[in-house]
Amino acid sequence: QEISWANSGNLENISPGGVYFVSNDTPPLEPGQVRNFSITPANERLGFPGTTFIEATCRVVRIDPPRLGGYDFGVALEFLSGTLCNMPIHST
């Protein structure tokens, strides 16, 4: 089943193994799902706004509910394959 979900959020953490971001919209995802993700920065300070930063197949590790008084959902993804800044991602 293909899902399209476009939303702005904040990239909180990135490592060779995965990425964690927050979004103010309920993600249409469940832990354990494998999906294709494209993440494109909007911040011009990064030097490449509008270009795809991450294009990867990822496993959804967890979805954190909003903290008390907050509204941002946290999403943890594990990289399975793809590219990060045009460099290949290799799963371990």
XYZ file of N, CA, C and O in Angstrom:
368
model
N 0.846 -1.179 0.000
C 0.000 0.000 0.000
C 0.889 1.240 0.000
O 1.782 1.383 0.813
N 0.632 2.136 -0.934
C 1.425 3.351 -1.044
C 0.763 4.466 -0.245
O -0.441 4.658 -0.298
N 1.577 5.191 0.503
C 1.091 6.294 1.323
C 1.865 7.544 0.936
O 3.088 7.510 0.816
N 1.147 8.633 0.750
C 1.802 9.902 0.490
C 1.519 10.814 1.675
O 0.365 11.020 2.043
N 2.580 11.338 2.268
C 2.435 12.211 3.424
C 3.480 13.308 3.296
O 4.675 13.057 3.365
N 3.032 14.503 3.071
C 3.938 15.649 2.963
C 3.655 16.573 4.139
O 2.506 16.944 4.388
N 4.704 16.918 4.859
C 4.539 17.757 6.028
C 5.880 18.397 6.356
O 6.928 17.842 6.051
N 5.825 19.546 6.956
C 7.068 20.159 7.406
C 7.310 19.746 8.848
O 6.386 19.461 9.596
N 8.566 19.670 9.197
C 8.942 19.282 10.550
C 10.372 19.683 10.803
O 10.978 20.434 10.025
N 10.926 19.185 11.882
C 12.307 19.491 12.245
C 13.097 18.205 12.351
O 12.694 17.277 13.058
N 14.222 18.166 11.674
C 15.139 17.051 11.770
C 15.908 17.217 13.073
O 16.627 18.192 13.256
N 15.706 16.295 14.000
C 16.302 16.417 15.328
C 17.645 15.709 15.437
O 18.520 16.145 16.163
N 17.778 14.569 14.738
C 18.980 13.772 14.866
C 19.163 12.945 13.606
O 18.201 12.405 13.081
N 20.398 12.832 13.164
C 20.707 11.987 12.015
C 22.025 11.282 12.295
O 22.936 11.873 12.881
N 22.079 10.010 11.945
C 23.285 9.213 12.132
C 23.386 8.248 10.961
O 22.461 8.151 10.151
N 24.480 7.510 10.868
C 24.592 6.536 9.776
C 23.488 5.470 9.809
O 23.174 4.876 8.794
N 22.896 5.257 10.973
C 21.881 4.220 11.109
C 20.454 4.675 10.903
O 19.560 3.862 10.673
N 20.208 5.973 11.009
C 18.831 6.426 10.876
C 18.656 7.906 11.133
O 19.614 8.669 11.207
N 17.402 8.267 11.303
C 17.045 9.672 11.464
C 15.869 9.776 12.434
O 15.067 8.838 12.560
N 15.809 10.906 13.156
C 14.693 11.194 14.049
C 14.215 12.598 13.721
O 15.017 13.535 13.662
N 12.911 12.731 13.469
C 12.351 14.050 13.192
C 11.052 14.221 13.947
O 10.446 13.251 14.401
N 10.645 15.473 14.096
C 9.364 15.783 14.740
C 8.474 16.499 13.742
O 8.942 17.217 12.860
N 7.197 16.255 13.896
C 6.197 16.822 12.997
C 4.961 17.150 13.809
O 4.612 16.425 14.741
N 4.265 18.217 13.422
C 3.068 18.593 14.173
C 1.808 17.937 13.620
O 0.709 18.283 14.007
N 1.969 16.978 12.728
C 0.849 16.266 12.137
C 0.974 14.783 12.497
O 2.078 14.242 12.502
N -0.126 14.134 12.776
C -0.096 12.716 13.088
C 0.416 11.934 11.875
O -0.188 11.985 10.809
N 1.537 11.231 12.014
C 2.076 10.504 10.861
C 1.233 9.267 10.551
O 0.827 8.547 11.463
N 0.959 9.001 9.267
C 0.177 7.817 8.894
C 1.088 6.585 8.819
O 1.196 5.921 7.789
N 1.784 6.330 9.916
C 2.782 5.267 9.969
C 2.579 4.427 11.211
O 1.964 4.875 12.172
N 3.138 3.212 11.179
C 3.125 2.337 12.344
C 4.505 1.730 12.511
O 5.189 1.466 11.517
N 4.929 1.500 13.757
C 6.225 0.859 13.966
C 6.305 -0.474 13.224
O 5.344 -1.229 13.156
N 7.480 -0.701 12.635
C 7.708 -1.925 11.898
C 7.483 -1.804 10.400
O 7.972 -2.627 9.629
N 6.734 -0.791 9.983
C 6.490 -0.606 8.554
C 7.783 -0.227 7.838
O 8.638 0.454 8.401
N 7.895 -0.659 6.587
C 9.009 -0.269 5.726
C 8.422 0.609 4.635
O 7.491 0.208 3.932
N 8.955 1.815 4.517
C 8.442 2.801 3.564
C 9.602 3.550 2.918
O 10.704 3.621 3.464
N 9.324 4.150 1.780
C 10.282 5.035 1.122
C 10.065 6.454 1.636
O 8.916 6.909 1.718
N 11.151 7.125 1.968
C 11.082 8.486 2.483
C 11.976 9.406 1.670
O 13.079 9.029 1.277
N 11.497 10.622 1.433
C 12.293 11.700 0.851
C 12.229 12.862 1.815
O 11.139 13.289 2.202
N 13.372 13.355 2.211
C 13.433 14.500 3.117
C 14.188 15.606 2.397
O 15.320 15.424 1.942
N 13.536 16.762 2.281
C 14.085 17.901 1.567
C 14.171 19.089 2.517
O 13.161 19.481 3.096
N 15.359 19.655 2.726
C 15.477 20.794 3.639
C 14.868 22.059 3.049
O 14.945 22.297 1.845
N 14.275 22.832 3.910
C 13.727 24.125 3.505
C 14.621 25.262 3.989
O 14.489 26.385 3.543
N 15.533 24.963 4.884
C 16.378 25.970 5.498
C 17.539 26.338 4.574
O 18.377 25.507 4.246
N 17.600 27.569 4.155
C 18.645 28.005 3.231
C 20.031 28.010 3.863
O 21.032 27.982 3.170
N 20.114 27.999 5.182
C 21.418 27.965 5.840
C 22.151 26.656 5.561
O 23.352 26.570 5.694
N 21.412 25.623 5.167
C 22.052 24.340 4.879
C 22.802 24.361 3.560
O 23.593 23.484 3.273
N 22.543 25.350 2.710
C 23.271 25.492 1.467
C 22.665 24.767 0.282
O 23.168 24.890 -0.822
N 21.609 24.006 0.500
C 20.994 23.303 -0.622
C 19.489 23.166 -0.430
O 18.939 22.075 -0.469
N 18.782 24.283 -0.221
C 17.326 24.203 -0.048
C 16.650 23.706 -1.320
O 17.083 24.004 -2.428
N 15.634 22.894 -1.141
C 14.861 22.411 -2.271
C 15.417 21.163 -2.924
O 14.782 20.569 -3.772
N 16.627 20.722 -2.535
C 17.170 19.492 -3.074
C 16.913 18.360 -2.086
O 16.799 18.583 -0.890
N 16.827 17.149 -2.595
C 16.562 16.011 -1.719
C 17.806 15.692 -0.904
O 18.876 15.458 -1.444
N 17.656 15.726 0.393
C 18.735 15.479 1.332
C 18.832 13.982 1.648
O 19.905 13.414 1.711
N 17.668 13.350 1.835
C 17.593 11.924 2.114
C 16.564 11.309 1.178
O 15.442 11.805 1.068
N 16.944 10.256 0.509
C 16.051 9.469 -0.335
C 16.331 8.031 0.052
O 17.350 7.461 -0.360
N 15.476 7.443 0.910
C 15.821 6.150 1.480
C 14.610 5.283 1.771
O 13.511 5.783 2.000
N 14.877 3.991 1.791
C 13.914 3.026 2.301
C 14.247 2.858 3.772
O 15.409 2.614 4.130
N 13.240 3.032 4.620
C 13.457 3.016 6.064
C 12.424 2.132 6.754
O 11.310 1.972 6.274
N 12.826 1.629 7.904
C 11.896 0.935 8.788
C 11.499 1.903 9.889
O 12.353 2.570 10.478
N 10.204 2.000 10.156
C 9.717 2.861 11.233
C 10.025 2.158 12.553
O 9.518 1.068 12.819
N 10.886 2.755 13.355
C 11.284 2.166 14.631
C 10.250 2.491 15.701
O 9.789 1.614 16.422
N 9.890 3.767 15.788
C 8.882 4.166 16.786
C 8.284 5.509 16.406
O 8.858 6.268 15.633
N 7.135 5.760 16.988
C 6.473 7.058 16.864
C 6.173 7.525 18.280
O 5.463 6.848 19.028
N 6.760 8.638 18.647
C 6.566 9.188 19.983
C 5.385 10.148 19.978
O 5.313 11.041 19.125
N 4.455 9.985 20.933
C 3.328 10.918 21.012
C 3.813 12.280 21.504
O 4.911 12.398 22.060
N 3.009 13.307 21.295
C 3.395 14.634 21.791
C 3.609 14.612 23.299
O 2.912 13.903 24.030
N 4.596 15.364 23.732
C 4.827 15.511 25.178
C 3.717 16.340 25.778
O 3.038 17.101 25.081
N 3.538 16.222 27.081
C 2.501 16.964 27.790
C 2.636 18.453 27.467
O 3.704 19.041 27.620
N 1.588 19.038 26.948
C 1.590 20.450 26.598
C 2.145 20.736 25.214
O 2.140 21.866 24.767
N 2.624 19.712 24.534
C 3.197 19.903 23.201
C 2.280 19.375 22.116
O 1.182 18.902 22.387
N 2.744 19.455 20.892
C 1.928 18.981 19.776
C 2.752 18.255 18.716
O 2.236 17.845 17.699
N 4.043 18.105 18.924
C 4.903 17.470 17.920
C 5.049 15.968 18.165
O 5.393 15.540 19.264
N 4.793 15.187 17.119
C 5.032 13.754 17.138
C 6.481 13.505 16.752
O 7.007 14.157 15.847
N 7.137 12.560 17.402
C 8.495 12.183 17.041
C 8.476 10.905 16.219
O 7.709 9.986 16.517
N 9.309 10.839 15.180
C 9.368 9.661 14.320
C 10.828 9.223 14.202
O 11.683 10.003 13.787
N 11.093 7.976 14.592
C 12.424 7.397 14.482
C 12.426 6.403 13.324
O 11.585 5.508 13.276
N 13.369 6.584 12.402
C 13.486 5.722 11.222
C 14.864 5.079 11.185
O 15.864 5.727 11.493
N 14.913 3.824 10.778
C 16.168 3.119 10.558
C 16.407 3.034 9.049
O 15.531 2.586 8.304
N 17.572 3.461 8.602
C 17.907 3.368 7.184
C 18.106 1.903 6.793
O 18.827 1.168 7.459
N 17.492 1.511 5.693
C 17.716 0.183 5.127
C 18.538 0.280 3.854
O 19.430 -0.527 3.622
N 18.232 1.258 3.016
C 18.995 1.514 1.794
C 18.609 2.892 1.276
O 17.611 3.461 1.690
N 19.405 3.417 0.361
C 19.094 4.707 -0.228
C 20.303 5.605 -0.278
O 21.442 5.132 -0.277
N 20.055 6.917 -0.304
C 21.142 7.887 -0.345
C 20.931 8.985 0.684
O 19.808 9.371 0.989
N 22.043 9.465 1.195
C 22.080 10.577 2.139
C 23.070 11.568 1.561
O 24.253 11.247 1.408
N 22.597 12.746 1.153
C 23.448 13.747 0.487
C 24.161 13.127 -0.712
O 25.368 13.302 -0.895
N 23.432 12.359 -1.508
C 23.940 11.702 -2.709
C 24.994 10.641 -2.430
O 25.692 10.213 -3.343
N 25.137 10.202 -1.183
C 26.051 9.121 -0.850
C 25.221 7.896 -0.480
O 24.215 8.020 0.224
N 25.627 6.699 -0.913
C 24.832 5.499 -0.626
C 24.748 5.204 0.867
O 25.686 5.436 1.614
N 23.589 4.697 1.276
C 23.367 4.232 2.641
C 23.437 2.710 2.592
O 22.814 2.075 1.753
N 24.207 2.135 3.485
C 24.313 0.679 3.568
C 23.811 0.242 4.933
O 24.310 0.728 5.948
N 22.839 -0.661 4.965
C 22.355 -1.159 6.243
C 23.351 -2.168 6.784
O 24.117 -2.780 6.052
N 23.370 -2.315 8.108
C 24.304 -3.243 8.740
C 23.642 -4.545 9.063
O 22.476 -4.676 9.144
